[in-house]
Amino acid sequence: MNATEMSSLLRFVANKMIASEPELTRLDMAVGDGDHGVGMQRGFTAVEKLLSQAPGQAEDIGVLLTRVGTELMSSMGGASGAIFGTLFRAGGKSLTGETVLTTPLLSRFLSSGLDAVCKRGGAKPGDKTMVDALAAAAAVSQSLGSEPLYAALPKIARAAGQGAEGTKQMVAAFGRAKALGERSIGHPDPGAVSMSLILSFMAEGIKRHEPVAL
Amino acid sequence: MRKPKKLLNNPIDVCREQLEGLIAACGGSLQKIDGISAVVRAGLRDEQVLVLTGGGSGHEPMFAGYVGDGLADAAALGDIFTSPAPNVIMDTVKSANRGKGALFIYGNYAGDNMNFDIAAELLEEEGIPTRTVRVNDDMASAPAHRMQDRRGVAGDMMVLKIAGAAGRHSRELDEVCRLAAKANDNTRTIGVALSPCSLPQTGEFNFDIPEDEFELGMGIHGEPGVRRQKMVPADQLVTELVDSLYGDLALATGDEICLLVNNLGASTYSELLIANRKVHQLLAERGIRIHDTLIGSYCTSQEMSGYSITFFKLDDELKSLYDAPCHSFAWRK
C-alpha cells in the first residue's frame, strides 16, 4: 500500500472513528470522565481534514503517519491526544523513508509506537490502558510477516480486540479510572477499545482494495 | 433520565466563548493569545520567570481566572476537562517568554502530565528552560505513602499564589520552583460531592448519585472518591473532613493556616458558610490559627454540587508571599 492508498485508508478510518463517538463516550462515562469519545472525534476530524486537504502529496508513508500523529496530538489534548499522538508520531518516524506499507512495516510501526507510548505514559500491559490492545496487536503482527497486509490486518485487529476485551477483567492502575479500583472491573478501557477500533477499521477499509497487491 | 439544563450556544464553542467573556471582564489586563485557547497577563516584565498554569477548561474560574498581577502569568487551556495539547502550551510559552524560562504549575493528572512533559521536552530542545510543579493536594485520591499519585484540585490556586508572588521577587527559575513546590507540600484538600457534573458536549450527567447519598472525596471531574454514604448533618461531615486534613497535614497547636471553602459548582453560600463556621470552631478548639479565609467558587466542576475544604499551612516565608497583593479575575487582594 503506497502513501496515496494509505491516505485514503486513513480517511476511511477517521470517518469511522468520528462515527464511534457515542460508543466511546458511553464507555468512558463508566470509568473515566466521559470525554474520550469527544476527544477522539475531535482528533480524527482534524486528521480527516488534513488528509482531504493534501491527498497523496506525501510519498513517504512514515512522514504521512507522523503527520497524522502530530495532528492528533495538537488537536485533541488530554491523555488520549498525548498517547495516540505519540503512537502515530513515533511509529511513523520508525517508517521514515519507506514508500510502501507491508506487514513487517506495520509491525515495526506498532512496536515502535508501543515502546514510545509506554515510555511516555508509564503504563505497561495489565494496567487497563490502550497498551493492552496495542501490545497484543504488536505481538501478533510479528508472526505474520510473510502474509500480505490485507490478510494480516484482520488478524492484528482481532488480537487488539481481544486485548481490549481483556481489559474488562483488569483493575485500572493508570489514569483517572485508577481511582475506581475494583469498581473498574467489568468495564473495558475506552482507550483500548479505540486502539482496537482503529485497527479493525483499517482491516475493514483495506478489504475494498483486495485483491490488488498490497 | 434527567439531563443538565444550560444556556449555551453551540456546545463545541463553550470553551472559546467563556474565555472571551473572561477576557472582556478583565479590562485589558488579560490578553488572548491568537489562534489557541490561552491567555497571558498584560504587563509582563523583562527578565522575569514565566509562571504558566493550565489544564482542562470547565473548572471556572480555574485556570485563566488566576492569571494576573501577583499570580500566574499565563494559562494554556484544553477543552472541558481535557488537558491542553503540547503545541498550545509551547505557543503560550513562546509568546510570553521573558528570557528566564517557565515554571509549569498544574494538577497531577495523566493527561496534563504527558502534554506538559512533551511541551517541556520540545521547549528545552529550543533552549527555553522549564520546571514543573504538579499540584497533588487531593488527599482522598491516594494515601499519604503514595503522595505522588494524588490529584490536584482547589489547592492549585494556593500554589499559584505563592509562585506568582515569588516570581515578582526572584528572577531565578529554580528559586520560584522551590517556593511553589514548598507551597504544594503544605496544601491539602478534601471534597464531597452531592450531585454529578456533566460535559456540555455530551449533554448528559457523567454519573449518578442517589438522591439521599453523597460521595466523599470525589474528584473534580467526577472521579470516584473514598466512599458513598447516606446524607448526614453538615457538622458531622465537616468534622470528618477537618480531622482528615488535620491528620494528613500533621498540624499541631500553634500552627497557622489559610482556609479555602470551595464551591464545586452548585452549592449555596449558605452551605459554604455553615461549613466554614464549623471549621473555625474545630480549629479554634485545637489551637490552630486561621490567617485568611476564602469562601466561594474557585475550582469548580460544572454544575456539580458539593464543596471542598483546603488547608494551606504557613510558615514565615510562605506567609509573606501569601500576603503579597494580587489582582486577577478570580482573586484580588
XYZ file of C-alpha atoms in Angstrom:
547
model
C 0.000 0.000 0.000
C 1.558 3.279 -1.095
C 1.126 6.650 0.571
C -1.839 7.676 -1.585
C -3.680 4.462 -0.807
C -2.762 4.769 2.837
C -4.059 8.309 2.945
C -7.356 7.089 1.543
C -7.464 4.242 4.065
C -6.729 6.597 6.949
C -9.564 8.869 5.830
C -11.860 5.867 5.954
C -10.595 5.073 9.465
C -11.003 8.712 10.522
C -14.621 8.819 9.406
C -15.365 5.576 11.222
C -13.689 6.847 14.389
C -15.715 10.062 14.232
C -18.871 7.953 13.997
C -17.757 5.907 17.035
C -18.059 8.900 19.370
C -21.306 7.810 21.086
C -19.951 4.340 21.883
C -16.645 5.693 23.209
C -18.438 8.347 25.251
C -20.660 5.698 26.786
C -17.646 3.556 27.733
C -15.727 6.489 29.179
C -18.646 7.666 31.281
C -18.466 4.314 33.052
C -14.799 4.517 34.054
C -13.443 7.956 33.166
C -14.689 11.487 32.893
C -16.676 10.966 29.722
C -14.528 12.953 27.314
C -12.732 10.194 25.411
C -15.305 9.911 22.633
C -15.440 13.640 22.080
C -11.637 13.806 22.095
C -11.250 11.047 19.505
C -13.943 12.676 17.398
C -12.074 15.981 17.565
C -8.748 14.349 16.705
C -9.966 12.330 13.772
C -11.990 15.229 12.429
C -8.693 17.138 12.262
C -6.992 14.136 10.632
C -9.775 13.830 8.062
C -9.374 17.498 7.222
C -5.597 17.182 6.966
C -5.814 14.211 4.622
C -8.515 15.731 2.450
C -6.510 18.932 2.067
C -3.333 17.202 0.952
C -4.392 13.962 -0.725
C -1.480 11.865 -1.804
C 1.100 14.602 -1.538
C 3.409 12.563 0.596
C 5.178 9.623 -0.941
C 6.808 8.719 2.315
C 4.427 6.638 4.448
C 6.474 7.405 7.548
C 6.020 11.134 7.010
C 2.301 10.637 6.415
C 1.819 8.677 9.649
C 3.950 11.140 11.617
C 1.806 13.988 10.322
C -1.322 12.154 11.406
C 0.222 11.775 14.866
C 1.101 15.446 15.082
C -2.444 16.331 14.079
C -3.927 14.050 16.737
C -1.602 15.363 19.406
C -2.221 19.020 18.650
C -5.979 18.839 18.131
C -7.078 16.501 20.913
C -5.234 17.429 24.077
C -5.916 15.173 27.030
C -4.264 11.858 27.806
C -5.690 10.412 24.593
C -4.111 13.119 22.450
C -0.711 12.564 24.019
C -0.948 8.765 23.750
C -2.449 8.330 20.276
C -0.352 11.229 19.017
C 2.762 9.542 20.381
C 1.781 6.208 18.806
C 1.449 7.683 15.323
C 4.396 10.054 15.635
C 6.865 7.510 16.988
C 5.500 4.698 14.814
C 5.568 6.989 11.805
C 9.147 8.102 12.444
C 10.239 4.465 12.522
C 8.988 4.164 8.921
C 10.655 7.316 7.587
C 11.937 6.728 4.064
C 9.524 3.884 3.343
C 7.064 4.250 0.488
C 5.036 1.030 0.638
C 3.370 -0.319 3.754
C 3.838 -4.037 4.205
C 3.006 -6.329 7.106
C 6.572 -6.207 8.517
C 6.477 -2.418 8.335
C 3.093 -2.268 10.082
C 4.614 -4.496 12.732
C 7.522 -2.081 13.100
C 5.057 0.806 13.354
C 3.142 -0.940 16.143
C 6.168 -1.974 18.190
C 7.947 1.381 17.871
C 4.715 3.118 18.784
C 4.197 0.776 21.721
C 7.684 1.498 23.096
C 7.114 5.246 22.859
C 3.643 5.103 24.402
C 4.890 3.039 27.367
C 7.774 5.430 27.869
C 5.552 8.498 27.678
C 2.734 7.373 29.909
C 4.450 4.845 32.149
C 1.773 2.217 31.578
C 2.599 -1.441 30.993
C 0.452 -4.356 29.851
C -2.101 -5.252 32.529
C -2.675 -1.671 33.668
C -6.021 -1.464 31.835
C -4.998 1.040 29.178
C -4.761 1.185 25.390
C -1.358 -0.504 25.803
C -3.195 -3.811 26.360
C -4.733 -3.625 22.886
C -1.618 -2.197 21.235
C 0.748 -4.739 22.791
C -1.485 -7.621 21.699
C -1.586 -6.251 18.145
C 2.159 -5.654 18.047
C 2.892 -9.174 19.302
C 0.663 -10.907 16.757
C 1.937 -8.767 13.900
C 5.443 -10.092 14.409
C 4.381 -13.613 13.493
C 2.552 -12.548 10.336
C 5.468 -11.064 8.415
C 5.056 -13.382 5.433
C 1.375 -12.562 4.937
C 0.112 -9.744 2.732
C -1.280 -6.767 4.543
C -4.918 -7.401 3.658
C -4.677 -10.887 5.164
C -2.655 -9.866 8.211
C -4.653 -6.805 9.232
C -7.843 -8.638 10.275
C -5.758 -10.934 12.487
C -3.913 -7.997 14.019
C -7.223 -6.195 14.593
C -8.690 -9.325 16.187
C -5.739 -9.513 18.583
C -6.234 -5.866 19.512
C -9.928 -6.549 20.079
C -9.073 -9.421 22.394
C -6.603 -7.159 24.167
C -9.316 -4.560 24.648
C -11.777 -7.210 25.819
C -9.176 -8.407 28.319
C -9.114 -5.002 29.974
C -12.613 -5.704 31.316
C -11.114 -8.067 33.891
C -8.361 -5.685 34.948
C -8.236 -3.214 37.793
C -7.256 0.180 36.439
C -3.760 1.158 37.543
C -3.429 4.272 35.479
C -5.221 7.443 34.527
C -8.431 8.649 36.045
C -10.069 5.215 36.159
C -7.425 4.273 38.719
C -9.479 5.881 41.458
C -12.228 3.338 40.763
C -10.072 0.443 41.910
C -12.084 -2.783 41.951
C -15.107 -0.933 40.634
C -13.406 -0.664 37.227
C -13.733 -4.442 36.750
C -16.350 -5.353 34.168
C -15.780 -2.271 32.041
C -13.311 -2.195 29.145
C -10.789 0.617 28.936
C -12.095 3.144 26.376
C -8.584 3.845 25.063
C -8.031 0.132 24.438
C -11.340 -0.012 22.581
C -10.267 2.969 20.456
C -6.980 1.246 19.656
C -8.778 -1.885 18.580
C -11.302 0.129 16.552
C -8.547 1.918 14.616
C -7.057 -1.423 13.576
C -10.408 -3.024 12.820
C -11.410 -0.074 10.636
C -8.079 -0.412 8.839
C -8.851 -4.078 8.281
C -12.332 -3.218 7.068
C -11.104 -0.441 4.803
C -8.330 -2.443 3.200
C -10.827 -5.044 2.002
C -12.036 -2.531 -0.511
C -8.632 -2.736 -2.202
C -8.430 -6.511 -2.215
C -7.053 -8.309 -4.143
C -4.839 -5.553 -5.519
C -1.329 -6.471 -4.469
C -0.889 -4.756 -1.150
C -33.333 10.361 32.876
C -32.937 13.981 33.918
C -30.480 15.978 31.798
C -28.365 19.046 32.555
C -30.081 22.282 31.612
C -27.790 25.082 30.449
C -27.964 28.280 28.463
C -25.349 27.680 25.786
C -24.818 28.294 22.116
C -23.124 25.505 20.188
C -21.620 23.107 22.782
C -18.318 22.944 20.897
C -17.897 26.709 21.340
C -18.262 26.672 25.129
C -14.556 26.963 25.987
C -13.834 29.684 23.457
C -16.884 31.730 24.362
C -16.388 31.555 28.121
C -12.762 32.606 27.642
C -13.858 35.553 25.519
C -16.245 36.526 28.292
C -13.488 36.317 30.880
C -11.160 38.474 28.802
C -13.916 41.016 28.281
C -14.382 41.213 32.055
C -10.720 41.978 32.688
C -10.462 45.410 31.149
C -7.310 44.793 29.165
C -5.327 43.151 31.965
C -5.740 39.750 30.311
C -4.836 39.164 26.686
C -5.778 36.333 24.368
C -3.015 34.540 22.520
C -4.031 34.345 18.872
C -5.124 31.043 17.436
C -5.058 28.991 20.632
C -7.015 28.694 23.835
C -4.618 30.604 26.062
C -4.258 33.911 27.869
C -1.366 35.985 29.114
C -1.450 38.863 31.554
C -0.604 42.366 30.458
C 2.447 43.989 31.982
C 4.952 41.138 31.950
C 8.373 42.447 32.943
C 11.603 41.822 31.095
C 13.819 39.126 32.570
C 11.107 37.509 34.668
C 10.362 33.870 35.258
C 7.148 32.938 33.488
C 4.631 31.237 35.800
C 2.454 29.202 33.487
C -0.566 27.239 34.564
C -3.194 25.327 32.660
C -5.331 22.291 32.318
C -8.781 21.434 31.191
C -11.497 24.053 30.981
C -14.659 23.541 32.950
C -13.296 24.401 36.394
C -14.006 28.084 36.009
C -12.597 30.363 37.254
C -9.619 27.957 37.348
C -7.206 28.368 35.482
C -7.498 31.550 33.465
C -9.160 33.291 36.409
C -5.829 33.192 38.248
C -3.810 34.908 35.557
C -2.943 38.384 36.732
C -0.501 40.525 38.628
C 0.934 38.587 41.568
C -0.482 35.309 40.305
C 0.049 33.228 37.150
C 1.449 34.990 34.088
C -0.275 32.822 31.513
C -2.659 29.914 31.177
C -2.875 27.252 28.457
C -6.267 25.640 28.296
C -7.790 22.481 26.906
C -11.353 21.566 26.165
C -13.756 20.851 29.025
C -11.978 18.506 31.481
C -9.255 17.854 28.869
C -5.631 18.886 29.215
C -4.220 21.336 26.673
C -2.220 19.937 23.752
C 1.587 20.366 23.732
C 1.512 22.948 20.950
C -0.916 25.104 22.943
C 1.460 25.047 25.906
C 4.504 25.703 23.700
C 2.888 28.570 21.826
C 1.822 30.133 25.122
C 5.355 29.962 26.492
C 6.895 31.297 23.295
C 4.579 34.253 23.083
C 5.042 35.188 26.752
C 8.649 34.132 27.445
C 10.807 36.851 29.001
C 14.101 35.014 28.837
C 14.131 33.422 32.280
C 12.317 30.218 31.465
C 8.927 28.948 32.524
C 7.577 27.253 35.616
C 4.641 24.933 34.860
C 2.074 24.565 37.630
C -0.838 22.231 37.037
C -2.872 19.498 38.643
C -1.411 15.994 38.719
C -3.413 14.156 36.045
C -2.106 11.708 33.451
C -3.176 13.853 30.503
C -1.761 17.075 31.901
C 1.474 15.365 32.914
C 2.065 13.941 29.450
C 1.113 17.030 27.461
C 3.123 19.409 29.658
C 6.073 16.990 29.620
C 6.028 16.802 25.829
C 5.905 20.604 25.663
C 8.727 20.873 28.211
C 10.944 18.491 26.224
C 10.332 20.362 22.976
C 10.910 23.755 24.632
C 14.150 22.543 26.188
C 15.279 21.489 22.693
C 14.697 25.079 21.638
C 16.737 26.398 24.533
C 13.878 27.522 26.795
C 14.351 26.073 30.290
C 11.290 24.785 32.135
C 10.497 23.438 35.585
C 7.358 21.699 36.767
C 5.339 21.527 39.964
C 2.476 19.047 39.805
C -0.082 20.009 42.394
C -1.264 16.984 44.378
C -3.388 18.337 47.189
C -6.369 15.955 46.901
C -5.797 13.715 49.889
C -8.763 11.485 49.086
C -7.207 10.330 45.808
C -4.375 8.269 47.311
C -2.938 7.509 50.752
C -0.046 9.570 52.116
C 2.584 6.990 51.160
C 1.534 7.413 47.514
C 1.542 11.209 47.612
C 2.861 11.371 44.042
C -0.359 9.719 42.832
C -2.643 12.313 44.363
C -4.625 14.613 42.092
C -4.558 18.367 42.044
C -7.764 20.206 42.925
C -8.509 23.600 44.529
C -5.045 23.734 46.109
C -3.741 24.739 42.677
C -4.628 28.323 43.490
C -2.544 28.396 46.676
C 0.478 27.144 44.747
C -0.153 29.716 42.005
C -0.443 32.474 44.606
C 2.948 31.636 46.084
C 4.603 31.101 42.693
C 3.186 34.358 41.363
C 4.422 36.303 44.365
C 7.801 34.557 44.214
C 8.070 35.323 40.509
C 7.720 39.044 41.273
C 10.588 38.905 43.763
C 13.037 36.480 42.230
C 14.343 36.202 38.707
C 15.648 32.701 39.211
C 13.595 29.811 37.871
C 14.894 27.340 40.452
C 14.006 29.619 43.356
C 10.465 30.231 42.128
C 10.116 26.484 41.591
C 11.367 25.739 45.109
C 8.779 28.023 46.670
C 5.937 26.672 44.538
C 6.918 23.117 45.459
C 7.005 24.095 49.120
C 3.513 25.580 48.847
C 2.346 22.350 47.240
C 3.858 20.296 50.074
C 1.878 22.376 52.565
C -1.512 22.174 50.859
C -4.220 19.548 51.392
C -7.767 19.384 50.092
C -10.693 17.036 50.526
C -14.083 17.382 48.903
C -17.567 15.992 48.936
C -19.982 15.788 46.002
C -23.761 15.711 46.318
C -24.744 15.628 42.655
C -22.995 14.894 39.337
C -21.260 17.116 36.801
C -21.720 16.979 33.040
C -19.890 17.780 29.844
C -21.592 20.379 27.639
C -20.643 18.332 24.569
C -22.480 15.224 25.696
C -25.401 16.962 27.404
C -25.547 14.105 29.905
C -24.644 13.834 33.563
C -21.366 11.950 33.912
C -22.652 9.639 36.639
C -25.433 9.186 39.178
C -25.506 9.849 42.875
C -28.667 8.646 44.633
C -30.843 11.467 45.971
C -30.188 10.584 49.596
C -26.433 9.978 49.311
C -23.201 11.889 48.823
C -19.705 10.842 47.818
C -16.744 11.662 49.992
C -13.519 12.555 48.203
C -14.913 12.707 44.705
C -12.614 14.374 42.162
C -13.358 17.492 40.154
C -14.055 15.502 37.002
C -16.290 13.095 38.869
C -13.529 10.649 39.719
C -14.720 8.221 42.348
C -13.895 9.142 45.895
C -13.383 7.249 49.107
C -16.954 6.148 49.709
C -20.631 6.897 49.212
C -22.932 7.200 52.163
C -26.314 8.443 53.285
C -26.629 12.166 53.902
C -25.585 13.349 57.359
C -25.808 16.750 59.121
C -23.220 19.281 57.904
C -21.341 19.473 61.200
C -20.795 15.725 61.261
C -19.362 15.718 57.747
C -17.223 18.813 58.264
C -15.774 17.337 61.443
C -14.688 14.294 59.485
C -13.167 16.444 56.712
C -11.279 18.605 59.208
C -9.992 15.540 61.069
C -8.654 14.147 57.787
C -6.942 17.375 56.775
C -5.553 17.940 60.250
C -4.017 14.497 60.361
C -2.665 14.430 56.834
C -1.008 17.828 57.200
C 0.271 16.826 60.661
C -0.972 20.075 62.189
C -0.143 20.901 65.798
C -1.270 23.510 68.286
C 0.098 26.909 67.327
C 0.183 26.210 63.581
C -1.253 28.732 61.200
C -3.174 28.019 58.027
C -5.133 29.652 55.243
C -8.563 28.133 54.732
C -10.431 27.758 51.479
C -14.035 26.547 51.385
C -14.537 25.971 47.677
C -17.860 25.555 45.956
C -17.725 22.751 43.371
C -20.389 24.495 41.332
C -23.950 24.295 42.560
C -23.788 24.592 46.331
C -25.180 27.652 48.059
C -23.283 30.224 50.084
C -25.421 29.123 52.971
C -23.900 25.635 52.838
C -20.371 27.013 52.448
C -20.798 29.372 55.377
C -22.245 26.662 57.595
C -19.192 24.546 56.782
C -16.882 27.478 57.431
C -18.485 28.092 60.810
C -17.727 24.552 61.892
C -14.155 24.577 60.537
C -13.412 27.723 62.534
C -14.903 26.200 65.677
C -12.941 22.980 65.353
C -9.626 24.672 64.603
C -10.068 27.137 67.456
C -10.569 24.163 69.793
C -7.274 22.736 68.585
C -5.316 25.955 68.785
C -4.847 26.354 65.030
C -4.890 29.955 63.842
C -6.625 30.832 60.573
C -4.680 33.578 58.856
C -7.107 34.018 55.975
C -10.430 32.514 54.929
C -11.596 32.274 51.330
C -15.126 31.182 50.542
C -16.638 30.867 47.096
C -16.272 29.287 43.670
C -12.542 28.901 42.992
C -12.197 25.494 41.371
C -15.497 24.158 40.140
C -16.790 21.165 38.293
C -19.614 22.499 36.160
C -22.923 22.031 37.973
C -21.664 19.512 40.498
C -22.931 20.383 43.956
C -20.772 19.966 46.980
C -17.641 21.639 48.247
C -14.021 21.085 49.062
C -12.038 22.311 52.039
C -8.375 23.247 51.633
C -5.828 23.866 54.365
C -2.646 25.686 53.398
C -0.105 25.550 56.203
C 2.012 28.658 56.539
C 5.477 29.464 57.743
C 7.101 32.907 57.689
C 8.359 32.549 54.134
C 5.051 31.320 52.721
C 3.057 33.805 54.769
C 4.851 36.849 53.403
C 4.368 35.605 49.848
C 0.719 34.796 50.530
C 0.192 38.304 51.867
C 1.612 39.971 48.759
C -1.042 41.750 46.688
C -2.549 40.077 43.652
C -5.087 41.027 41.057
C -6.889 38.692 38.683
C -10.458 37.928 37.659
C -10.942 35.451 40.476
C -8.651 36.671 43.246
C -7.819 40.169 44.332
C -6.068 41.201 47.491
